[in-house]
PDB file of C-alpha atoms and ligand atoms in Angstrom:
ATOM      1  CA  UNK A   1      43.709  68.231  46.287  1.00  0.00           C
ATOM      2  CA  UNK A   2      45.277  65.444  48.093  1.00  0.00           C
ATOM      3  CA  UNK A   3      48.193  64.427  46.450  1.00  0.00           C
ATOM      4  CA  UNK A   4      47.193  60.234  46.053  1.00  0.00           C
ATOM      5  CA  UNK A   5      48.904  57.161  47.530  1.00  0.00           C
ATOM      6  CA  UNK A   6      50.601  56.964  44.904  1.00  0.00           C
ATOM      7  CA  UNK A   7      51.297  60.354  43.515  1.00  0.00           C
ATOM      8  CA  UNK A   8      52.951  60.307  47.163  1.00  0.00           C
ATOM      9  CA  UNK A   9      55.143  57.553  46.322  1.00  0.00           C
ATOM     10  CA  UNK A  10      56.220  58.206  42.902  1.00  0.00           C
ATOM     11  CA  UNK A  11      57.526  61.773  44.930  1.00  0.00           C
ATOM     12  CA  UNK A  12      59.114  59.726  47.153  1.00  0.00           C
ATOM     13  CA  UNK A  13      60.765  57.453  45.240  1.00  0.00           C
ATOM     14  CA  UNK A  14      61.674  60.104  42.207  1.00  0.00           C
ATOM     15  CA  UNK A  15      62.346  63.495  44.567  1.00  0.00           C
ATOM     16  CA  UNK A  16      59.417  65.079  42.222  1.00  0.00           C
ATOM     17  CA  UNK A  17      56.211  65.289  41.092  1.00  0.00           C
ATOM     18  CA  UNK A  18      54.540  67.124  38.182  1.00  0.00           C
ATOM     19  CA  UNK A  19      51.000  67.593  37.519  1.00  0.00           C
ATOM     20  CA  UNK A  20      49.275  69.379  34.269  1.00  0.00           C
ATOM     21  CA  UNK A  21      46.342  71.396  34.326  1.00  0.00           C
ATOM     22  CA  UNK A  22      46.857  72.637  38.239  1.00  0.00           C
ATOM     23  CA  UNK A  23      46.121  76.162  37.734  1.00  0.00           C
ATOM     24  CA  UNK A  24      43.369  77.568  35.093  1.00  0.00           C
ATOM     25  CA  UNK A  25      43.885  80.086  32.467  1.00  0.00           C
ATOM     26  CA  UNK A  26      42.130  82.512  34.565  1.00  0.00           C
ATOM     27  CA  UNK A  27      44.359  82.195  37.330  1.00  0.00           C
ATOM     28  CA  UNK A  28      47.273  81.895  35.551  1.00  0.00           C
ATOM     29  CA  UNK A  29      46.550  85.052  33.559  1.00  0.00           C
ATOM     30  CA  UNK A  30      46.011  87.039  37.090  1.00  0.00           C
ATOM     31  CA  UNK A  31      49.524  85.661  38.659  1.00  0.00           C
ATOM     32  CA  UNK A  32      51.054  87.349  35.351  1.00  0.00           C
ATOM     33  CA  UNK A  33      49.312  90.600  34.659  1.00  0.00           C
ATOM     34  CA  UNK A  34      50.375  90.807  38.691  1.00  0.00           C
ATOM     35  CA  UNK A  35      54.203  90.261  38.413  1.00  0.00           C
ATOM     36  CA  UNK A  36      54.921  93.898  36.999  1.00  0.00           C
ATOM     37  CA  UNK A  37      53.829  94.645  40.423  1.00  0.00           C
ATOM     38  CA  UNK A  38      56.046  92.489  41.945  1.00  0.00           C
ATOM     39  CA  UNK A  39      58.814  94.143  40.896  1.00  0.00           C
ATOM     40  CA  UNK A  40      59.510  97.792  41.989  1.00  0.00           C
ATOM     41  CA  UNK A  41      62.863  99.943  40.790  1.00  0.00           C
ATOM     42  CA  UNK A  42      65.989  99.209  43.052  1.00  0.00           C
ATOM     43  CA  UNK A  43      64.489  96.557  45.337  1.00  0.00           C
ATOM     44  CA  UNK A  44      66.703  94.078  46.905  1.00  0.00           C
ATOM     45  CA  UNK A  45      63.935  91.897  46.127  1.00  0.00           C
ATOM     46  CA  UNK A  46      64.796  91.890  42.748  1.00  0.00           C
ATOM     47  CA  UNK A  47      67.471  89.882  41.637  1.00  0.00           C
ATOM     48  CA  UNK A  48      69.488  91.198  37.951  1.00  0.00           C
ATOM     49  CA  UNK A  49      70.874  89.078  35.319  1.00  0.00           C
ATOM     50  CA  UNK A  50      74.231  90.708  34.287  1.00  0.00           C
ATOM     51  CA  UNK A  51      72.218  91.789  31.107  1.00  0.00           C
ATOM     52  CA  UNK A  52      69.968  93.479  33.215  1.00  0.00           C
ATOM     53  CA  UNK A  53      66.627  91.788  32.777  1.00  0.00           C
ATOM     54  CA  UNK A  54      64.820  90.405  35.984  1.00  0.00           C
ATOM     55  CA  UNK A  55      66.249  86.759  36.835  1.00  0.00           C
ATOM     56  CA  UNK A  56      64.100  86.800  39.794  1.00  0.00           C
ATOM     57  CA  UNK A  57      61.550  88.790  42.041  1.00  0.00           C
ATOM     58  CA  UNK A  58      62.219  87.301  45.927  1.00  0.00           C
ATOM     59  CA  UNK A  59      58.937  87.727  48.569  1.00  0.00           C
ATOM     60  CA  UNK A  60      56.613  88.863  45.764  1.00  0.00           C
ATOM     61  CA  UNK A  61      53.640  88.625  48.813  1.00  0.00           C
ATOM     62  CA  UNK A  62      55.428  91.282  50.622  1.00  0.00           C
ATOM     63  CA  UNK A  63      53.884  93.543  48.249  1.00  0.00           C
ATOM     64  CA  UNK A  64      51.044  91.911  46.530  1.00  0.00           C
ATOM     65  CA  UNK A  65      47.871  90.194  48.001  1.00  0.00           C
ATOM     66  CA  UNK A  66      47.542  87.951  44.908  1.00  0.00           C
ATOM     67  CA  UNK A  67      50.967  86.295  45.391  1.00  0.00           C
ATOM     68  CA  UNK A  68      49.903  85.953  49.176  1.00  0.00           C
ATOM     69  CA  UNK A  69      46.983  84.096  48.531  1.00  0.00           C
ATOM     70  CA  UNK A  70      48.984  82.329  46.433  1.00  0.00           C
ATOM     71  CA  UNK A  71      51.179  81.015  49.100  1.00  0.00           C
ATOM     72  CA  UNK A  72      47.793  79.987  51.095  1.00  0.00           C
ATOM     73  CA  UNK A  73      46.299  78.046  48.723  1.00  0.00           C
ATOM     74  CA  UNK A  74      44.853  74.867  49.720  1.00  0.00           C
ATOM     75  CA  UNK A  75      45.923  72.915  46.826  1.00  0.00           C
ATOM     76  CA  UNK A  76      49.587  73.606  47.185  1.00  0.00           C
ATOM     77  CA  UNK A  77      49.394  73.568  51.068  1.00  0.00           C
ATOM     78  CA  UNK A  78      48.066  70.964  51.852  1.00  0.00           C
ATOM     79  CA  UNK A  79      50.194  67.934  49.512  1.00  0.00           C
ATOM     80  CA  UNK A  80      53.258  70.167  50.489  1.00  0.00           C
ATOM     81  CA  UNK A  81      51.627  68.904  53.925  1.00  0.00           C
ATOM     82  CA  UNK A  82      51.564  65.719  52.880  1.00  0.00           C
ATOM     83  CA  UNK A  83      54.894  65.843  51.482  1.00  0.00           C
ATOM     84  CA  UNK A  84      56.779  66.970  54.399  1.00  0.00           C
ATOM     85  CA  UNK A  85      54.310  65.332  56.823  1.00  0.00           C
ATOM     86  CA  UNK A  86      54.274  68.101  58.989  1.00  0.00           C
ATOM     87  CA  UNK A  87      52.251  71.555  59.464  1.00  0.00           C
ATOM     88  CA  UNK A  88      54.444  74.388  57.476  1.00  0.00           C
ATOM     89  CA  UNK A  89      55.395  77.867  57.190  1.00  0.00           C
ATOM     90  CA  UNK A  90      56.747  79.504  53.644  1.00  0.00           C
ATOM     91  CA  UNK A  91      60.562  79.830  54.032  1.00  0.00           C
ATOM     92  CA  UNK A  92      61.246  81.331  50.530  1.00  0.00           C
ATOM     93  CA  UNK A  93      59.325  82.376  47.617  1.00  0.00           C
ATOM     94  CA  UNK A  94      60.297  83.924  44.801  1.00  0.00           C
ATOM     95  CA  UNK A  95      59.446  84.199  40.669  1.00  0.00           C
ATOM     96  CA  UNK A  96      62.250  83.062  38.672  1.00  0.00           C
ATOM     97  CA  UNK A  97      62.245  85.028  35.511  1.00  0.00           C
ATOM     98  CA  UNK A  98      64.224  83.309  32.162  1.00  0.00           C
ATOM     99  CA  UNK A  99      62.994  85.990  29.742  1.00  0.00           C
ATOM    100  CA  UNK A 100      63.447  85.298  26.518  1.00  0.00           C
ATOM    101  CA  UNK A 101      66.951  85.935  24.437  1.00  0.00           C
ATOM    102  CA  UNK A 102      67.928  87.148  28.251  1.00  0.00           C
ATOM    103  CA  UNK A 103      66.975  84.548  30.699  1.00  0.00           C
ATOM    104  CA  UNK A 104      70.565  82.900  32.083  1.00  0.00           C
ATOM    105  CA  UNK A 105      71.215  79.285  32.997  1.00  0.00           C
ATOM    106  CA  UNK A 106      71.117  78.047  36.775  1.00  0.00           C
ATOM    107  CA  UNK A 107      74.099  75.282  36.929  1.00  0.00           C
ATOM    108  CA  UNK A 108      73.098  71.749  38.107  1.00  0.00           C
ATOM    109  CA  UNK A 109      72.979  72.320  42.071  1.00  0.00           C
ATOM    110  CA  UNK A 110      71.046  71.141  45.145  1.00  0.00           C
ATOM    111  CA  UNK A 111      68.827  73.845  46.796  1.00  0.00           C
ATOM    112  CA  UNK A 112      69.015  72.392  50.668  1.00  0.00           C
ATOM    113  CA  UNK A 113      72.947  72.887  50.784  1.00  0.00           C
ATOM    114  CA  UNK A 114      71.812  76.761  50.598  1.00  0.00           C
ATOM    115  CA  UNK A 115      69.061  76.755  53.259  1.00  0.00           C
ATOM    116  CA  UNK A 116      71.048  74.530  55.483  1.00  0.00           C
ATOM    117  CA  UNK A 117      74.431  76.355  54.848  1.00  0.00           C
ATOM    118  CA  UNK A 118      73.456  79.781  54.266  1.00  0.00           C
ATOM    119  CA  UNK A 119      70.307  79.635  56.979  1.00  0.00           C
ATOM    120  CA  UNK A 120      71.077  77.064  59.231  1.00  0.00           C
ATOM    121  CA  UNK A 121      67.972  75.262  58.618  1.00  0.00           C
ATOM    122  CA  UNK A 122      68.777  71.400  60.210  1.00  0.00           C
ATOM    123  CA  UNK A 123      67.142  69.080  58.083  1.00  0.00           C
ATOM    124  CA  UNK A 124      65.831  68.496  54.479  1.00  0.00           C
ATOM    125  CA  UNK A 125      61.834  68.473  55.698  1.00  0.00           C
ATOM    126  CA  UNK A 126      60.967  71.330  53.128  1.00  0.00           C
ATOM    127  CA  UNK A 127      59.231  70.602  49.158  1.00  0.00           C
ATOM    128  CA  UNK A 128      59.579  72.984  46.612  1.00  0.00           C
ATOM    129  CA  UNK A 129      56.735  73.661  44.408  1.00  0.00           C
ATOM    130  CA  UNK A 130      56.852  75.143  40.846  1.00  0.00           C
ATOM    131  CA  UNK A 131      53.997  76.603  39.025  1.00  0.00           C
ATOM    132  CA  UNK A 132      54.734  77.661  35.418  1.00  0.00           C
ATOM    133  CA  UNK A 133      53.238  80.985  34.056  1.00  0.00           C
ATOM    134  CA  UNK A 134      53.779  80.310  30.299  1.00  0.00           C
ATOM    135  CA  UNK A 135      54.705  76.867  28.352  1.00  0.00           C
ATOM    136  CA  UNK A 136      57.939  75.478  29.302  1.00  0.00           C
ATOM    137  CA  UNK A 137      59.860  72.819  27.293  1.00  0.00           C
ATOM    138  CA  UNK A 138      63.583  72.490  26.830  1.00  0.00           C
ATOM    139  CA  UNK A 139      63.802  75.416  24.416  1.00  0.00           C
ATOM    140  CA  UNK A 140      62.986  77.776  26.979  1.00  0.00           C
ATOM    141  CA  UNK A 141      64.532  77.002  29.712  1.00  0.00           C
ATOM    142  CA  UNK A 142      62.544  74.292  31.513  1.00  0.00           C
ATOM    143  CA  UNK A 143      63.959  72.443  34.655  1.00  0.00           C
ATOM    144  CA  UNK A 144      66.007  69.391  34.291  1.00  0.00           C
ATOM    145  CA  UNK A 145      66.064  66.857  37.241  1.00  0.00           C
ATOM    146  CA  UNK A 146      68.058  63.565  37.715  1.00  0.00           C
ATOM    147  CA  UNK A 147      65.618  61.271  39.338  1.00  0.00           C
ATOM    148  CA  UNK A 148      66.579  59.612  42.995  1.00  0.00           C
ATOM    149  CA  UNK A 149      69.586  62.015  43.731  1.00  0.00           C
ATOM    150  CA  UNK A 150      67.431  63.656  46.202  1.00  0.00           C
ATOM    151  CA  UNK A 151      68.172  60.240  48.559  1.00  0.00           C
ATOM    152  CA  UNK A 152      71.722  60.999  48.045  1.00  0.00           C
ATOM    153  CA  UNK A 153      72.032  64.110  50.887  1.00  0.00           C
ATOM    154  CA  UNK A 154      73.974  66.508  50.399  1.00  0.00           C
ATOM    155  CA  UNK A 155      76.779  65.962  48.135  1.00  0.00           C
ATOM    156  CA  UNK A 156      80.299  67.277  46.952  1.00  0.00           C
ATOM    157  CA  UNK A 157      80.271  70.323  45.651  1.00  0.00           C
ATOM    158  CA  UNK A 158      82.370  70.928  42.289  1.00  0.00           C
ATOM    159  CA  UNK A 159      85.501  73.172  42.020  1.00  0.00           C
ATOM    160  CA  UNK A 160      84.610  76.753  40.730  1.00  0.00           C
ATOM    161  CA  UNK A 161      87.238  77.324  37.729  1.00  0.00           C
ATOM    162  CA  UNK A 162      86.934  81.044  38.706  1.00  0.00           C
ATOM    163  CA  UNK A 163      86.754  83.092  42.087  1.00  0.00           C
ATOM    164  CA  UNK A 164      82.953  84.080  42.799  1.00  0.00           C
ATOM    165  CA  UNK A 165      82.493  87.730  42.165  1.00  0.00           C
ATOM    166  CA  UNK A 166      80.511  88.048  44.931  1.00  0.00           C
ATOM    167  CA  UNK A 167      81.100  87.131  48.230  1.00  0.00           C
ATOM    168  CA  UNK A 168      77.396  88.159  49.590  1.00  0.00           C
ATOM    169  CA  UNK A 169      74.044  86.429  49.449  1.00  0.00           C
ATOM    170  CA  UNK A 170      74.526  86.641  45.968  1.00  0.00           C
ATOM    171  CA  UNK A 171      76.548  84.010  45.026  1.00  0.00           C
ATOM    172  CA  UNK A 172      73.700  82.103  46.002  1.00  0.00           C
ATOM    173  CA  UNK A 173      70.973  83.843  43.545  1.00  0.00           C
ATOM    174  CA  UNK A 174      73.042  84.639  40.316  1.00  0.00           C
ATOM    175  CA  UNK A 175      73.927  82.908  37.317  1.00  0.00           C
ATOM    176  CA  UNK A 176      76.980  81.186  39.088  1.00  0.00           C
ATOM    177  CA  UNK A 177      75.766  79.925  42.076  1.00  0.00           C
ATOM    178  CA  UNK A 178      78.059  78.937  44.601  1.00  0.00           C
ATOM    179  CA  UNK A 179      77.454  75.669  45.237  1.00  0.00           C
ATOM    180  CA  UNK A 180      76.977  73.009  42.181  1.00  0.00           C
ATOM    181  CA  UNK A 181      77.346  69.377  41.635  1.00  0.00           C
ATOM    182  CA  UNK A 182      80.455  67.561  41.606  1.00  0.00           C
ATOM    183  CA  UNK A 183      80.895  66.777  37.826  1.00  0.00           C
ATOM    184  CA  UNK A 184      81.863  63.618  37.949  1.00  0.00           C
ATOM    185  CA  UNK A 185      78.835  62.482  40.344  1.00  0.00           C
ATOM    186  CA  UNK A 186      76.974  64.143  37.822  1.00  0.00           C
ATOM    187  CA  UNK A 187      78.120  62.334  34.634  1.00  0.00           C
ATOM    188  CA  UNK A 188      77.544  59.239  37.084  1.00  0.00           C
ATOM    189  CA  UNK A 189      74.110  60.022  38.132  1.00  0.00           C
ATOM    190  CA  UNK A 190      73.056  61.042  34.642  1.00  0.00           C
ATOM    191  CA  UNK A 191      74.134  57.894  32.905  1.00  0.00           C
ATOM    192  CA  UNK A 192      72.667  55.829  36.075  1.00  0.00           C
ATOM    193  CA  UNK A 193      69.365  57.872  36.182  1.00  0.00           C
ATOM    194  CA  UNK A 194      68.751  59.369  33.254  1.00  0.00           C
ATOM    195  CA  UNK A 195      67.851  63.130  32.697  1.00  0.00           C
ATOM    196  CA  UNK A 196      64.105  64.460  32.907  1.00  0.00           C
ATOM    197  CA  UNK A 197      63.232  67.932  31.579  1.00  0.00           C
ATOM    198  CA  UNK A 198      60.106  68.880  33.753  1.00  0.00           C
ATOM    199  CA  UNK A 199      58.473  70.391  30.383  1.00  0.00           C
ATOM    200  CA  UNK A 200      54.652  71.715  30.905  1.00  0.00           C
ATOM    201  CA  UNK A 201      52.002  74.447  29.817  1.00  0.00           C
ATOM    202  CA  UNK A 202      51.356  76.744  31.713  1.00  0.00           C
ATOM    203  CA  UNK A 203      49.037  76.158  34.777  1.00  0.00           C
ATOM    204  CA  UNK A 204      51.326  72.945  35.538  1.00  0.00           C
ATOM    205  CA  UNK A 205      52.958  72.778  39.054  1.00  0.00           C
ATOM    206  CA  UNK A 206      56.076  70.397  39.846  1.00  0.00           C
ATOM    207  CA  UNK A 207      56.608  69.651  43.347  1.00  0.00           C
ATOM    208  CA  UNK A 208      60.792  68.717  44.140  1.00  0.00           C
ATOM    209  CA  UNK A 209      63.071  67.724  46.867  1.00  0.00           C
ATOM    210  CA  UNK A 210      65.681  70.415  48.569  1.00  0.00           C
ATOM    211  CA  UNK A 211      68.389  67.673  47.653  1.00  0.00           C
ATOM    212  CA  UNK A 212      67.663  66.694  44.035  1.00  0.00           C
ATOM    213  CA  UNK A 213      70.058  67.816  41.557  1.00  0.00           C
ATOM    214  CA  UNK A 214      68.316  69.847  38.980  1.00  0.00           C
ATOM    215  CA  UNK A 215      69.552  72.819  36.390  1.00  0.00           C
ATOM    216  CA  UNK A 216      67.872  74.923  33.686  1.00  0.00           C
ATOM    217  CA  UNK A 217      69.712  76.502  30.687  1.00  0.00           C
ATOM    218  CA  UNK A 218      69.764  79.813  29.113  1.00  0.00           C
ATOM    219  CA  UNK A 219      66.396  80.749  27.176  1.00  0.00           C
ATOM    220  CA  UNK A 220      67.211  80.758  23.457  1.00  0.00           C
ATOM    221  CA  UNK A 221      63.815  81.709  22.131  1.00  0.00           C
ATOM    222  CA  UNK A 222      62.046  84.888  22.473  1.00  0.00           C
ATOM    223  CA  UNK A 223      59.085  83.418  24.630  1.00  0.00           C
ATOM    224  CA  UNK A 224      59.579  84.534  28.340  1.00  0.00           C
ATOM    225  CA  UNK A 225      59.855  81.334  31.471  1.00  0.00           C
ATOM    226  CA  UNK A 226      58.521  82.654  34.295  1.00  0.00           C
ATOM    227  CA  UNK A 227      58.147  80.592  37.005  1.00  0.00           C
ATOM    228  CA  UNK A 228      56.845  80.929  40.751  1.00  0.00           C
ATOM    229  CA  UNK A 229      58.309  79.109  43.380  1.00  0.00           C
ATOM    230  CA  UNK A 230      57.262  78.392  46.734  1.00  0.00           C
ATOM    231  CA  UNK A 231      59.364  76.374  49.473  1.00  0.00           C
ATOM    232  CA  UNK A 232      57.845  75.043  52.583  1.00  0.00           C
ATOM    233  CA  UNK A 233      59.599  74.028  55.219  1.00  0.00           C
ATOM    234  CA  UNK A 234      58.020  72.065  58.484  1.00  0.00           C
ATOM    235  CA  UNK A 235      57.608  74.306  61.840  1.00  0.00           C
ATOM    236  CA  UNK A 236      59.926  71.908  63.852  1.00  0.00           C
ATOM    237  CA  UNK A 237      63.160  72.785  61.128  1.00  0.00           C
ATOM    238  CA  UNK A 238      63.387  76.626  61.526  1.00  0.00           C
ATOM    239  CA  UNK A 239      66.593  78.474  60.560  1.00  0.00           C
ATOM    240  CA  UNK A 240      69.300  78.339  63.005  1.00  0.00           C
ATOM    241  CA  UNK A 241      71.601  80.852  61.933  1.00  0.00           C
ATOM    242  CA  UNK A 242      71.128  84.035  64.104  1.00  0.00           C
ATOM    243  CA  UNK A 243      74.843  84.950  63.527  1.00  0.00           C
ATOM    244  CA  UNK A 244      74.506  86.554  60.130  1.00  0.00           C
ATOM    245  CA  UNK A 245      70.907  85.829  59.106  1.00  0.00           C
ATOM    246  CA  UNK A 246      70.074  86.381  55.300  1.00  0.00           C
ATOM    247  CA  UNK A 247      67.546  88.963  54.565  1.00  0.00           C
ATOM    248  CA  UNK A 248      63.738  87.754  55.627  1.00  0.00           C
ATOM    249  CA  UNK A 249      63.114  87.953  51.539  1.00  0.00           C
ATOM    250  CA  UNK A 250      65.354  84.938  51.164  1.00  0.00           C
ATOM    251  CA  UNK A 251      64.459  83.581  54.789  1.00  0.00           C
ATOM    252  CA  UNK A 252      61.557  83.451  56.281  1.00  0.00           C
ATOM    253  CA  UNK A 253      61.249  84.775  59.275  1.00  0.00           C
ATOM    254  CA  UNK A 254      57.010  83.837  60.127  1.00  0.00           C
ATOM    255  CA  UNK A 255      57.340  80.262  61.526  1.00  0.00           C
ATOM    256  CA  UNK A 256      53.531  80.514  62.270  1.00  0.00           C
ATOM    257  CA  UNK A 257      52.153  76.889  60.699  1.00  0.00           C
ATOM    258  CA  UNK A 258      50.062  78.237  57.551  1.00  0.00           C
ATOM    259  CA  UNK A 259      46.174  77.191  58.622  1.00  0.00           C
ATOM    260  CA  UNK A 260      42.865  79.315  57.419  1.00  0.00           C
ATOM    261  CA  UNK A 261      43.958  78.184  54.012  1.00  0.00           C
ATOM    262  CA  UNK A 262      42.247  80.294  50.095  1.00  0.00           C
ATOM    263  CA  UNK A 263      40.254  78.096  48.305  1.00  0.00           C
ATOM    264  CA  UNK A 264      40.502  80.351  45.256  1.00  0.00           C
ATOM    265  CA  UNK A 265      42.969  82.722  44.487  1.00  0.00           C
ATOM    266  CA  UNK A 266      40.547  84.689  42.019  1.00  0.00           C
ATOM    267  CA  UNK A 267      38.262  87.117  43.765  1.00  0.00           C
ATOM    268  CA  UNK A 268      34.616  86.150  43.779  1.00  0.00           C
ATOM    269  CA  UNK A 269      33.527  88.458  41.069  1.00  0.00           C
ATOM    270  CA  UNK A 270      36.420  86.143  38.515  1.00  0.00           C
ATOM    271  CA  UNK A 271      35.368  82.795  39.943  1.00  0.00           C
ATOM    272  CA  UNK A 272      33.114  81.937  37.756  1.00  0.00           C
ATOM    273  CA  UNK A 273      35.606  81.941  34.943  1.00  0.00           C
TER     274      UNK A 273
HETATM  275  O1  LIG B 301      70.576  80.398  47.872  1.00  0.00           O
HETATM  276  C1  LIG B 301      68.706  80.409  47.626  1.00  0.00           C
HETATM  277  O2  LIG B 301      68.026  79.870  48.923  1.00  0.00           O
HETATM  278  C2  LIG B 301      68.574  79.776  46.346  1.00  0.00           C
HETATM  279  N1  LIG B 301      69.561  79.643  45.794  1.00  0.00           N
HETATM  280  C3  LIG B 301      69.471  78.061  44.986  1.00  0.00           C
HETATM  281  C4  LIG B 301      70.736  78.355  44.051  1.00  0.00           C
HETATM  282  N2  LIG B 301      68.347  77.557  44.940  1.00  0.00           N
HETATM  283  C5  LIG B 301      67.873  77.465  46.332  1.00  0.00           C
HETATM  284  C6  LIG B 301      67.178  78.742  46.679  1.00  0.00           C
HETATM  285  O3  LIG B 301      66.250  79.671  45.650  1.00  0.00           O
HETATM  286 FE1  LIG B 302      67.115  75.401  42.513  1.00  0.00          FE
END
């Protein structure tokens, strides 16, 4: 499960790395079946689209042992440590659902500006890993990426056409996020580097850098696109925003390095599957 030198080199050059068939159908099925148990009614951890469908469920590990085991899985933690180059803890954990015919877009953005400005994390020494719970392609809202843009640092933000609907942390989580990429810059980099669509069957994973430009479309198919996202941070790079810190379900506060790794999320009785 350690990444090869070639995989690390590809990630460092491009800002992302997709690995197919990384989780078994049994593991994906277990995570998918557990989803309803992670989003209790009226929880602040559950972010809804304007149309009422679930957009994100944050911190599923707060209520689910299976999701807690996933966050400590060797197949995720060991590559994340390699990419970050240090011991890691979990900064953010969510399931981004893009329900069929309901899931809205994520405008072109970088993730690190939110963690830098909202949480006070000083350096981009983080890595996100996305686990596909369903077959995902351009039709049902696969992530689009512009390779190599992770090398640009935090870039110029677009000027929003209309004032933000909310001033609270939802302006970082809704389909109208506050920090998006300047459109002139977006066009320049799209022409220069191209746009990659990170399609993958269920069980694929995508490691990606906090500064890479990425976006995803609305889901116009009747097929859901649920994806688990874990963001690991270097233990030497914690949030410094103590004045008005975001809730713990958005910015983790357990800075202990993840050790004693899980070797499977399946319980013993299922591990033969
Ligand atoms: O604010 C945050 O932490 C979340 N918002 C976005 C747009 N990406 C990073 C993260 O998931
Ligand atoms: Fe993002």
